Each structure stands twice: as C-alpha cells, then as structure tokens.
Amino acid sequence: MSLLETINFPADLKPLNRTDLKTLAGELRDFVIDSVSKTGGHLASNLGVVELTVALHHVFDTPEDRIVWDVGHQTYVHKILTGRRERMATLRQTDGLSGFPKREESEYDAFVAGHSSTSISAALGMAVAAKLKGEERRVVAVIGDGAMSAGMAFEALNNAGAMDANLLVILNDNDMSISNNVGALNAYLTRLMSGRLYNNLRSKGERLLSTLPPIHELARRAEEHIKGMVTPSTLFEEFGFNYLGPIDGHDLDALIPTLANIRQLRGPQFLHVITQKGRGYNPAEANPCLYHGVGKFKIEVGVEAKTGNKPTYTEVFSQWLADMGEADERLVGITPAMCEGSGLNAFAERFPRRYFDVGIAEQHALTFAAGLACEGRKPVVAIYSTFLQRAYDQLIHDVALQKLPVMLAIDRAGLVGADGPTHAGAFDLSFLRCVPNMLLATPSDEDECRRLLSTAYHHDGPSAVRYPRGIGTGAPLSPGLETLPVGRGILRREGRGIAILAFGSLTAPALAAAETLDATVADMRFVKPLDRDLVRHLAESHERLVTVEENVVMGGAGAAVAEALADLGLARPLLHLGLPDRFVEHGDPAVLLARCGLDAAGLERAIRAFQARSLVD
C-alpha cells in the first residue's frame, strides 16, 4: 500500500515526519499526472503546488482554518487530500467532481474560485468575521502571480493592511525560475523573520520607539532597507503586511517551519513562495502553457497535436484577426491574459507592436481599448463571455456612452462543458442588448462567424460577436473579409404553421428539429439591431413563434423578439427556449444541452408540447 492510500483527510498528515511528507508529495505528483491524463483538466498549475498544499494541510487545522484558493484550477491536490481521492476519476465529468473549489462539494472548500483575484477579499471577510465572533481560526489566501495583476487584489491588500485581522496571503509566484536569492540563506532569513523572537522584538521595539518619532521612522526605514537587500520588494510592507520570502515552494524543509511560525503571528502576513508550473513532468515543465488545460493524453507521449479538418470557432477568429490586421493597420488586438485561449497567437506573432496582453485585468482592458479608440485605433478585445461580466461598468460608461468603435470578440458563449458554471457564457445576450449603441451578433456557423466579425469591425460604434467553444457545423469559410447587412436575418428553411427564430449556435439543432416538425427556421444573426421586418413577416405568416438561444431566457434574444412583437402590435403564441434559470453544472456539453432541452430532440419535444397547449387553449 502506498503512503497516499493511507491519507484520507488532512488530519492524517499531522503525524507524518518530513521524510514521509516528501514521499507523499512524490506520490501525489504521480497521482495527479495519471488522473489528469485520463480525465483532462488543469495539469501544470496543480503540479506546481503539490508541496505547498501538503505543507498547508500539515500545518493548519483545516477545515476550521480556512484556505481560499485563487484561482481554483490549482486545487486538485487539495481535493485529493480532503476526502476526494477516490472520486478524482470523475473530475470535470458529468455529475462528477468540479474542477474548481465548490462549497457544496466539501467543507474544506471555503470559497468558489473560478474567476481570479478574489481570494484576498474573501479571505479578509472570513478573517474579520472570525474576529467579530471571537474565534481564533486562521485564514489563508493562496493567490497566483497572474491573479495579482488584477486591481481587485490590490484593493483587497490595501483594505487588509489597514485592519488587524489574522490573515495570511501566500503569493504563489510561478512565472519565473527559482532565482539566486531563493536558497539556504534566504530560507534561513525567512524562517528567522517569521519566528516569534524576531517578531516579539520587532513589536516591543516599535512600542518603545513610537515615543521618539524621528528615531522610530529611522528604524522603520532601516528595517525596510535591510529586508530589501534579501527580498525582492517592500511593496507589500507599504500595504501594511509583514512581508516574508521569497522561499522555494517545493522545499518542505523551508515551507513547514515558516508556515508554522506564521500561524503564531497576528495581523496581516504576506508570504512569497516561488514554484514551477508543471513540476515533475518534463513535457509540462518545458511547455507549461500547453499543459495549462489539457484533454486526455498518454503520459509517455504527452499532449498530441490536434487532428481533424474542422476549425474551432476560436481558430476562425484567430485567422480572421490576422487577416483583418493585415488589411487594416489601425487594428489593435487586446486580451486580458488569454492569448492562447482566445486565439491571438497568430496576430501576436505577425503584429507584435499592435498586440497587448494586459494581464488578468478585464476592467482595464475595456478602458484601455476605449483610450485607443479615442485616438483613431480600432481595438478588438478578445475575451471570454464569463470574464466580460467583470468589465460591465467599463463597457457601459467608457465605451458605449462615448459610442467608441471597440469590438468585443466574445468566446465561450453558452455552455462550456467541463469548466462548469464559473466559466459558462450564459448571460451576455441579456446584459449586452440593453446597452445603448451596441451591435450584437450571433453567428450560426463558422463562415457566418467570419463574416459577422468583419461586419462588427466596420461598425461605427461598440460591437460584439459572440460564439461558442469548440467546433461548429463545418461550414466552408469565405476567403475574404466580406460583411453582412447589419440587422438582417435570413430564412434557412420554409415550413408551415410554426416559425423558429434561432440565434447563434442553436440554429443547427433548430434546423434538425424543423425537419420533423415541418417548421420555418430563421437564422436571426443579430440580437441588436433585431430584424424587425423579419419578425413581422414571420408573425404574420405563422400561427406560432418559437425563439431559441444558448443564453438564459430572461432578458435574452427571445425577450427582444417579444418586445418587438408588442411594439408592432402583433399578438402571437410565443415560446422561449434557452438556458434555464439556474447555474448549469459541468459535464459533457452535448449531455448538458440535452438536459436543458436544447438539442434537436429536446427542441422538438418542447415545440410539440407548445403546439398541443395552443390547440387546447
């Protein structure tokens, strides 16, 4: 029996010595590689936090002590150590374990973290709540270096440093190799500065010198300079934290005593650890970006190149962006830390001076784009639907209010499968169509996506094209940069009695359902401006209307059709089909769509039931 097989909960780690803990870390690393190779998931980030996770659960008394992970895709080892090892085969699968922390899943998951840069705010809230209740628990926020680029993290640091809450922020710095100062001397100094003796002397010295302000200020500056000689920055000290580190995040002999010392300290503490993404698996170490999120793979081979001729929607956008960038030198490509995921690689390579990765800073991305647009540039912001939600005020106030030609290429619209509700693009049609001056397009296939991207790009004002994850119908792509008439849909099928108004990705299943129903299908293309002439024509020539969209029903494209019918004075039985009023869990996308009744069979059932009700009425 392996050592890992004897570990079911963090309490089982307490009696282990350092040698056993190091053995356990090796077994955990092998288990993660084997598990993710069979399920897919986030690999590189999890291999980078093995020792850190072991040390945290060894030192802190979880779940009484809280650990808030930021972002949540680095929690696989945490899940394994907190009673879920046997269920890792279900990770990200339908009805299986979530790929992110989930409060409903385990008492050890203190906070849901699918979006980044939230941990310090949440952990501070927990620490303040503990203080208000008179509880002695400790709260730890583990935040990655990428997540530290967001303004929210610094807002939380600024607030936390002014409070006397017992909060530990651990910066998991994995964007660099372990530097020279992360060695024996630095580890020793960090342990020394985190120890009781040093901190008791520090506190007593502060009280004594506070009666002599000039000398106190001199001592404070001297301490900063001395620490600055062996640490990379005093920035976090300025926020009011006691900064410690950096130390090697893979060295349990440094991590465990340092964390044990910090656990005894009061007030806001900041520990800087250096880790390596992909640690322990050579292909992931060599290319951590490729192994950030992977499908199933053979361990001995690694991730293999994509096969198949159909381009994904992201690849369609990628090619379009490079082509349009060639045609128009005003085009500027912007991404909030999702270059590969959003398909900006080709553009970045061809036009490096016009490519900007602003980090995990969606709010900044939109206002930065607005500033570029003010000066005659044509910014294209490639962003996931779920992350656009974080920049809603900037979209309204800084872009739409000024009618600036900022184009949003919205990826991952609709359900996203294994990543679940934290990453689903379920709301963008609802929150975008109510914004004045917006153009909002929903392509039904790959070729229409390319042409609508060109259409939106040439729009004199803010615009958005939203498209799903993965491949579409396989429609052949137009070679040029043709546009489509703004606000005009097209009939895809002529039928009788009932008309289906389809928006975007669900046009294909709507067409399949229409074959058995003998229904008319309109590919509406635009949610805003809506093709009111086509809506009028369909309402006047059909007895019943159905709207179909991969967006929540409330406030979505169907609601736009209902508003148009009311405005036109046309009363027709109208059925809205879309995502339900709940968060759809993770799983196989086809299964999830079927469960929501949005596959061809589900659409047919719903429409037949609608017809039957209409006949009874």
XYZ file of C-alpha atoms in Angstrom:
617
model
C 0.000 0.000 0.000
C 1.333 3.417 -0.917
C 1.555 6.190 1.651
C -1.035 8.178 -0.311
C -3.585 5.388 0.111
C -3.413 5.892 3.889
C -4.213 9.611 3.635
C -7.926 10.294 3.544
C -8.145 13.661 5.272
C -5.722 16.403 6.382
C -5.687 15.025 9.937
C -3.799 12.022 8.565
C -0.930 14.349 7.614
C -0.320 15.617 11.156
C 1.788 12.712 12.485
C 3.952 12.402 9.361
C 7.597 13.442 9.548
C 9.375 15.417 6.840
C 10.691 12.315 5.106
C 7.198 10.848 4.874
C 5.766 14.156 3.663
C 8.342 14.296 0.875
C 7.465 10.747 -0.127
C 3.795 11.695 -0.091
C 4.463 14.720 -2.319
C 6.085 12.470 -4.916
C 3.157 10.058 -4.849
C 0.698 12.932 -5.141
C 2.509 14.297 -8.175
C 2.375 10.893 -9.907
C -1.300 10.520 -8.981
C -2.179 13.933 -10.437
C -0.403 13.184 -13.718
C -2.110 9.794 -14.017
C -5.524 11.168 -13.053
C -5.499 14.175 -15.386
C -4.210 12.042 -18.267
C -7.485 10.096 -18.023
C -9.949 12.934 -17.412
C -8.289 16.027 -18.839
C -8.039 19.198 -16.819
C -5.562 21.731 -15.493
C -2.218 19.994 -15.125
C 0.736 22.403 -14.969
C -0.697 24.605 -12.224
C -1.530 21.626 -9.998
C 1.896 20.053 -10.359
C 3.311 23.355 -9.183
C 1.500 23.418 -5.822
C 1.982 19.859 -4.557
C 4.411 20.668 -1.726
C 2.645 23.917 -0.860
C -0.683 22.096 -0.498
C 0.861 19.365 1.637
C 2.522 21.934 3.883
C -0.650 23.962 4.308
C -2.760 20.988 5.346
C 0.045 19.694 7.591
C 0.438 22.982 9.474
C -3.070 24.465 9.504
C -6.118 22.865 11.093
C -8.469 22.668 8.131
C -11.393 22.934 7.746
C -11.504 25.016 10.963
C -8.728 27.119 9.469
C -9.784 28.372 6.058
C -7.782 28.100 2.831
C -9.051 30.207 -0.070
C -7.520 29.233 -3.425
C -7.075 31.758 -6.232
C -7.719 30.675 -8.877
C -9.433 27.406 -8.252
C -7.857 25.350 -11.004
C -4.858 24.668 -8.732
C -6.875 22.664 -6.174
C -6.590 19.083 -7.423
C -4.041 18.120 -4.732
C -6.254 19.866 -2.171
C -9.193 17.736 -3.309
C -7.132 14.543 -3.120
C -6.079 15.296 0.465
C -9.605 16.238 1.604
C -11.516 13.016 1.096
C -11.993 13.028 -2.657
C -9.117 10.867 -3.907
C -11.400 8.006 -4.951
C -13.598 10.367 -6.967
C -10.828 12.002 -8.979
C -11.707 9.725 -11.908
C -14.938 11.754 -12.184
C -13.174 15.136 -12.253
C -14.898 17.547 -14.657
C -17.129 14.725 -15.875
C -20.926 14.872 -15.898
C -22.178 14.533 -12.293
C -18.564 14.233 -11.085
C -16.159 16.393 -9.122
C -15.855 20.027 -10.109
C -12.536 21.250 -11.453
C -12.759 24.189 -9.038
C -13.445 24.581 -5.313
C -17.120 24.127 -4.569
C -18.673 24.748 -1.176
C -21.454 22.237 -1.794
C -18.849 19.568 -2.550
C -16.764 19.699 0.616
C -16.460 21.568 3.902
C -12.777 22.003 3.034
C -13.676 24.204 0.041
C -14.008 27.573 1.718
C -14.891 29.631 -1.352
C -15.791 29.122 -5.026
C -12.987 30.474 -7.192
C -13.484 30.109 -10.924
C -12.599 33.739 -11.610
C -9.288 35.076 -10.403
C -8.157 37.717 -7.933
C -10.976 37.196 -5.421
C -9.125 35.281 -2.709
C -7.746 38.168 -0.635
C -11.130 39.915 -0.459
C -12.945 36.715 0.511
C -10.287 35.633 2.986
C -10.280 39.078 4.593
C -14.031 38.837 5.041
C -13.610 35.448 6.714
C -10.828 36.721 8.958
C -12.859 39.747 10.050
C -15.880 37.530 10.691
C -13.746 35.265 12.892
C -12.549 38.295 14.853
C -16.105 39.593 15.299
C -17.177 36.175 16.596
C -14.193 35.870 18.914
C -12.831 32.829 17.068
C -9.122 32.082 16.805
C -9.139 30.434 13.384
C -6.549 31.375 10.779
C -7.392 32.296 7.202
C -5.057 31.787 4.256
C -5.419 33.176 0.719
C -3.274 31.431 -1.910
C -3.043 33.694 -4.946
C -1.095 33.158 -8.152
C 1.212 35.777 -9.608
C -1.075 36.194 -12.629
C -4.056 36.913 -10.382
C -2.057 39.654 -8.674
C -2.293 41.709 -11.863
C -5.955 42.462 -11.209
C -6.961 45.638 -9.461
C -9.278 43.767 -7.122
C -6.327 42.024 -5.493
C -4.671 45.348 -4.722
C -7.932 46.824 -3.467
C -8.128 43.946 -1.012
C -4.471 44.299 0.008
C -4.998 47.993 0.672
C -8.015 47.264 2.845
C -6.483 44.281 4.647
C -3.316 46.117 5.568
C -5.345 48.682 7.462
C -7.073 46.019 9.575
C -5.833 43.923 12.448
C -7.246 40.675 11.070
C -5.275 37.434 11.228
C -4.818 36.946 7.512
C -2.038 35.192 5.610
C -1.672 35.919 1.901
C 0.563 33.486 0.038
C 1.786 34.680 -3.333
C 2.343 31.576 -5.451
C 4.884 33.025 -7.867
C 5.306 30.571 -10.742
C 6.171 32.850 -13.637
C 9.927 32.713 -13.146
C 12.643 30.214 -12.392
C 13.837 29.991 -8.822
C 16.241 32.890 -8.507
C 19.551 33.010 -6.682
C 18.129 34.543 -3.541
C 15.840 31.550 -3.023
C 18.500 29.468 -1.392
C 19.689 28.378 2.004
C 20.486 31.905 3.240
C 17.153 33.357 2.168
C 15.216 30.390 3.574
C 17.030 30.843 6.890
C 16.296 34.584 6.965
C 12.620 33.996 6.174
C 12.312 31.468 8.987
C 14.090 33.916 11.276
C 11.840 36.854 10.342
C 8.691 34.738 10.711
C 9.729 33.471 14.156
C 8.342 34.625 17.498
C 11.643 36.022 18.806
C 12.164 38.357 15.868
C 8.529 39.492 15.831
C 8.376 39.988 19.612
C 11.488 42.129 19.455
C 10.047 43.972 16.475
C 6.772 44.726 18.313
C 8.486 45.824 21.522
C 10.898 47.973 19.557
C 8.025 49.667 17.763
C 6.280 50.461 21.064
C 9.458 51.829 22.567
C 10.473 53.903 19.560
C 6.943 55.216 18.954
C 7.601 57.705 21.741
C 10.529 59.033 19.699
C 9.035 59.638 16.225
C 12.251 60.640 14.383
C 14.128 57.574 15.671
C 11.110 55.325 15.013
C 10.965 56.471 11.396
C 14.714 55.914 11.016
C 14.419 52.382 12.431
C 11.478 51.610 10.162
C 13.393 52.718 7.082
C 16.474 50.805 8.186
C 14.423 47.623 8.527
C 12.947 48.146 5.063
C 16.368 48.590 3.533
C 17.799 45.532 5.315
C 14.876 43.376 4.205
C 15.089 44.884 0.737
C 18.613 43.541 0.433
C 17.389 39.937 0.655
C 13.818 40.244 -0.618
C 12.572 41.480 -3.989
C 10.303 44.263 -2.814
C 8.910 46.232 0.085
C 5.697 46.973 -1.802
C 3.616 44.713 0.441
C 5.079 46.269 3.559
C 3.696 49.581 2.319
C 0.247 47.977 2.227
C 0.629 47.150 5.924
C 1.634 43.492 5.615
C 4.595 41.803 7.220
C 6.365 40.559 4.085
C 8.287 37.266 4.222
C 10.160 35.439 1.493
C 10.635 34.559 -1.202
C 11.200 30.891 -0.416
C 11.251 27.754 -2.526
C 7.671 26.494 -2.733
C 8.894 22.947 -3.385
C 11.108 22.770 -0.281
C 9.119 21.273 2.578
C 12.030 21.889 4.947
C 11.563 25.619 4.322
C 7.786 25.711 3.928
C 6.717 23.824 7.032
C 8.652 25.737 9.714
C 7.892 29.051 8.019
C 4.156 28.354 7.912
C 4.256 27.068 11.486
C 5.897 30.296 12.596
C 3.470 32.478 10.661
C 0.495 30.658 12.129
C 1.504 32.005 15.521
C 1.712 35.601 14.322
C -1.116 38.077 14.491
C -2.202 40.623 11.909
C -1.770 40.620 8.126
C 1.124 38.455 6.898
C 2.413 38.033 3.339
C 4.482 35.011 2.270
C 6.101 34.934 -1.163
C 6.820 31.429 -2.485
C 8.425 30.506 -5.787
C 7.053 27.446 -7.581
C 7.428 25.879 -11.001
C 4.441 25.090 -13.192
C 4.460 21.518 -14.457
C 6.947 20.414 -11.777
C 7.824 16.741 -12.059
C 6.523 16.078 -15.568
C 9.093 17.030 -18.177
C 6.694 17.953 -21.034
C 4.724 20.243 -18.690
C 7.894 21.825 -17.314
C 9.068 22.541 -20.864
C 5.727 23.978 -22.017
C 3.529 24.933 -19.042
C 1.229 26.990 -21.271
C 0.366 23.957 -23.426
C -0.235 21.899 -20.286
C -2.299 24.557 -18.540
C -5.536 22.900 -19.618
C -5.351 19.562 -21.413
C -7.599 16.848 -22.716
C -6.909 13.176 -22.149
C -3.372 12.152 -23.091
C -0.858 9.309 -22.843
C 1.695 10.035 -20.141
C 4.601 8.599 -22.088
C 3.693 10.621 -25.194
C 2.229 13.832 -23.790
C -0.311 16.102 -25.438
C -0.511 15.380 -29.143
C -1.272 17.850 -31.905
C -4.902 18.398 -32.827
C -6.258 16.193 -35.583
C -9.234 16.887 -37.813
C -10.017 19.393 -40.509
C -12.765 21.388 -38.836
C -11.502 24.628 -37.286
C -12.879 25.673 -33.937
C -14.664 28.996 -33.627
C -11.600 30.298 -31.781
C -9.418 29.315 -34.739
C -11.843 31.016 -37.120
C -11.483 34.201 -35.092
C -7.706 33.802 -34.943
C -7.397 33.606 -38.727
C -9.851 36.467 -39.237
C -7.944 38.705 -36.815
C -4.639 38.096 -38.592
C -6.259 38.729 -41.983
C -8.002 41.913 -40.851
C -4.810 43.058 -39.154
C -3.053 42.697 -42.495
C -5.786 44.683 -44.234
C -6.080 47.490 -41.659
C -3.046 48.763 -39.765
C -5.325 50.559 -37.307
C -6.410 47.227 -35.791
C -5.109 46.557 -32.279
C -5.569 43.186 -30.575
C -6.143 43.087 -26.815
C -6.533 40.172 -24.412
C -6.843 40.009 -20.605
C -4.299 37.188 -20.129
C -5.933 34.738 -22.544
C -3.725 34.888 -25.646
C -3.792 31.180 -26.458
C -7.310 30.532 -25.192
C -8.773 33.379 -27.235
C -6.714 32.683 -30.350
C -4.483 35.759 -30.546
C -1.280 33.781 -31.148
C -1.123 34.304 -34.898
C -1.862 38.030 -34.612
C 0.721 38.464 -31.836
C 3.399 36.797 -33.941
C 2.646 38.806 -37.086
C 1.946 42.162 -35.451
C 3.718 42.252 -32.076
C 3.589 46.057 -31.826
C -0.205 46.009 -32.151
C -0.791 43.161 -29.681
C -1.383 43.808 -25.978
C -1.857 41.286 -23.177
C -2.949 43.421 -20.235
C -2.974 40.600 -17.688
C -5.945 39.479 -15.641
C -7.457 42.950 -15.736
C -10.708 42.905 -17.666
C -11.816 46.327 -16.470
C -8.549 47.871 -17.586
C -8.746 46.030 -20.928
C -12.014 47.759 -21.857
C -10.985 51.248 -20.803
C -7.542 50.803 -22.388
C -9.363 49.892 -25.601
C -11.572 52.951 -25.220
C -8.494 55.167 -24.987
C -7.037 53.602 -28.131
C -10.331 54.147 -29.956
C -10.343 57.812 -28.944
C -7.098 58.212 -30.868
C -8.224 56.555 -34.089
C -7.192 52.963 -33.434
C -9.600 50.041 -33.997
C -9.321 47.844 -30.896
C -10.549 44.242 -30.896
C -10.847 42.833 -27.374
C -10.837 39.024 -27.363
C -12.491 37.926 -24.141
C -14.440 35.012 -22.714
C -18.102 35.748 -22.072
C -17.775 34.889 -18.386
C -14.847 37.291 -17.942
C -16.575 40.128 -19.793
C -19.007 40.238 -16.883
C -16.193 41.718 -14.793
C -15.893 44.768 -17.043
C -19.546 45.677 -17.415
C -19.292 49.186 -15.995
C -16.352 49.987 -18.265
C -18.283 48.704 -21.271
C -21.234 50.955 -20.470
C -19.500 54.062 -19.206
C -16.189 54.159 -21.052
C -17.112 52.526 -24.372
C -20.837 52.610 -25.159
C -21.606 56.020 -23.647
C -18.971 57.562 -25.911
C -20.025 55.409 -28.873
C -16.444 54.275 -29.390
C -15.627 51.647 -32.037
C -14.422 48.953 -29.649
C -15.167 45.451 -30.876
C -15.662 42.523 -28.498
C -14.863 39.031 -29.796
C -16.729 37.022 -27.167
C -15.519 33.434 -26.920
C -17.046 30.602 -24.836
C -20.598 31.882 -25.274
C -23.176 29.463 -23.907
C -22.290 26.276 -22.034
C -18.606 25.361 -21.873
C -18.728 21.780 -20.649
C -16.119 20.613 -18.155
C -15.332 24.039 -16.692
C -18.906 24.426 -15.485
C -20.917 27.418 -14.288
C -17.962 29.627 -13.348
C -16.915 29.696 -17.000
C -20.246 29.402 -18.824
C -21.259 32.324 -21.029
C -24.907 32.243 -20.065
C -25.741 35.918 -19.641
C -24.065 38.052 -22.313
C -27.059 38.427 -24.635
C -29.111 39.659 -21.686
C -26.601 42.152 -20.313
C -25.358 43.414 -23.685
C -28.559 44.015 -25.595
C -29.810 46.566 -23.065
C -26.730 48.779 -23.568
C -27.340 51.713 -25.953
C -25.260 51.985 -29.145
C -24.312 48.272 -29.111
C -24.300 45.992 -32.122
C -24.708 42.356 -31.033
C -24.282 39.469 -33.484
C -24.759 35.710 -33.028
C -23.245 33.614 -35.859
C -24.810 30.234 -36.583
C -21.755 28.608 -38.177
C -18.055 29.196 -38.825
C -18.444 31.082 -42.102
C -21.114 33.338 -40.690
C -18.818 33.959 -37.720
C -16.035 35.178 -40.005
C -18.369 37.476 -41.938
C -20.057 38.844 -38.823
C -16.649 39.592 -37.317
C -15.934 41.761 -40.366
C -19.364 43.351 -40.076
C -18.874 44.243 -36.427
C -15.363 45.542 -37.054
C -16.632 48.098 -39.560
C -19.498 49.221 -37.313
C -19.205 52.872 -36.232
C -19.618 52.212 -32.524
C -19.290 49.446 -29.956
C -19.960 45.944 -31.224
C -19.834 42.332 -30.098
C -19.797 38.966 -31.823
C -20.413 36.003 -29.525
C -19.554 32.437 -30.462
C -19.323 29.112 -28.631
C -16.433 26.925 -27.604
C -15.336 24.147 -29.948
C -16.307 23.358 -33.497
C -19.482 24.214 -35.374
C -21.190 22.637 -38.352
C -18.083 22.576 -40.532
C -19.309 25.270 -42.932
C -16.622 26.188 -45.504
C -15.045 29.566 -44.833
C -15.191 32.524 -47.178
C -11.650 33.505 -48.213
C -12.127 37.260 -47.974
C -13.351 39.750 -45.406
C -16.935 40.090 -46.617
C -19.544 41.716 -44.400
C -23.255 41.020 -43.934
C -26.119 43.540 -43.871
C -26.451 44.926 -40.368
C -29.664 43.934 -38.602
C -30.780 41.437 -41.227
C -31.506 37.760 -40.673
C -32.111 35.042 -43.250
C -34.611 32.225 -43.725
C -32.883 28.835 -43.579
C -35.975 26.703 -44.053
C -39.560 27.342 -45.186
C -42.238 25.432 -43.316
C -45.829 25.757 -42.162
C -47.646 26.767 -39.018
C -44.724 27.388 -36.723
C -41.599 29.545 -37.123
C -38.400 29.064 -35.137
C -36.312 32.216 -34.680
C -32.823 30.872 -33.940
C -29.951 32.890 -32.566
C -26.417 31.617 -32.993
C -25.203 28.159 -32.076
C -28.629 26.549 -31.711
C -29.574 27.180 -35.330
C -28.265 23.733 -36.328
C -30.399 21.744 -33.825
C -33.335 24.010 -34.663
C -32.991 23.043 -38.329
C -32.816 19.364 -37.379
C -35.964 19.646 -35.258
C -37.723 21.603 -38.010
C -37.354 18.712 -40.434
C -39.729 16.545 -38.409
C -41.956 19.474 -37.453
C -42.083 20.992 -40.953
C -41.324 24.339 -39.312
C -39.801 27.507 -40.729
C -36.372 28.393 -39.384
C -34.917 31.900 -39.416
C -31.255 32.472 -38.672
C -31.664 35.849 -36.987
C -27.917 36.691 -36.925
C -28.391 39.875 -34.892
C -29.888 40.366 -31.458
C -29.308 44.097 -31.757
C -30.380 45.624 -34.035
C -33.076 42.969 -34.321
C -34.515 42.285 -37.769
C -37.985 43.626 -37.041
C -39.082 43.227 -40.669
C -38.312 39.508 -40.491
C -40.071 39.234 -37.120
C -43.143 40.925 -38.604
C -43.105 38.660 -41.658
C -42.861 35.507 -39.557
C -45.568 36.639 -37.154
C -47.946 37.488 -39.975
C -47.339 34.237 -41.875
C -47.266 31.727 -38.999
C -49.602 30.747 -36.205
C -46.958 30.264 -33.521
C -43.408 31.507 -32.917
C -40.503 29.932 -31.028
C -37.222 31.627 -30.079
C -34.099 29.545 -29.466
C -30.834 30.761 -27.894
C -27.887 29.418 -25.865
C -28.337 32.146 -23.265
C -30.611 32.478 -20.263
C -34.188 33.065 -21.331
C -34.689 36.051 -19.053
C -33.758 39.241 -20.856
C -32.184 37.418 -23.790
C -32.826 37.328 -27.530
C -36.282 35.856 -27.081
C -37.218 38.754 -24.849
C -36.096 41.098 -27.639
C -38.489 39.335 -30.040
C -41.351 39.604 -27.537
C -40.694 43.317 -27.114
C -40.654 43.809 -30.886
C -43.949 41.946 -31.312
C -45.571 44.065 -28.596
C -44.252 47.222 -30.222
C -45.560 46.087 -33.615
C -48.955 45.299 -32.124
C -48.748 41.638 -33.139
C -50.101 39.060 -30.691
C -48.921 35.513 -31.372
C -48.383 32.483 -29.124
C -44.661 32.685 -28.349
C -42.375 30.062 -26.778
C -38.917 30.970 -25.448
C -36.323 28.182 -25.346
C -32.912 28.798 -23.810
C -30.810 28.131 -20.742
C -32.800 27.645 -17.528
C -32.941 29.964 -14.553
C -30.227 28.070 -12.679
C -26.497 27.513 -12.908
C -25.834 24.549 -15.194
C -23.205 22.236 -13.730
C -20.116 20.923 -15.515
C -20.071 17.919 -17.810
C -20.127 16.828 -21.433
C -21.543 19.735 -23.487
C -23.840 17.516 -25.552
C -25.243 15.938 -22.389
C -25.757 19.321 -20.747
C -27.562 20.746 -23.773
C -29.788 17.677 -23.865
C -30.591 18.056 -20.165
C -31.544 21.669 -20.837
C -33.765 20.527 -23.704
C -31.672 22.387 -26.256
C -30.595 19.536 -28.519
C -32.684 18.689 -31.593
C -34.773 16.113 -29.733
C -35.391 18.456 -26.819
C -36.414 21.325 -29.089
C -38.810 19.053 -30.940
C -40.408 17.830 -27.697
C -40.842 21.360 -26.353
C -42.318 22.648 -29.602
C -44.754 19.732 -29.909
C -45.906 20.348 -26.333
C -46.283 24.043 -27.186
C -48.413 23.165 -30.218
C -50.557 20.865 -28.127
C -51.143 23.546 -25.480
C -52.054 26.074 -28.155
C -54.637 23.714 -29.616
C -56.215 23.157 -26.184
C -56.270 26.896 -25.498
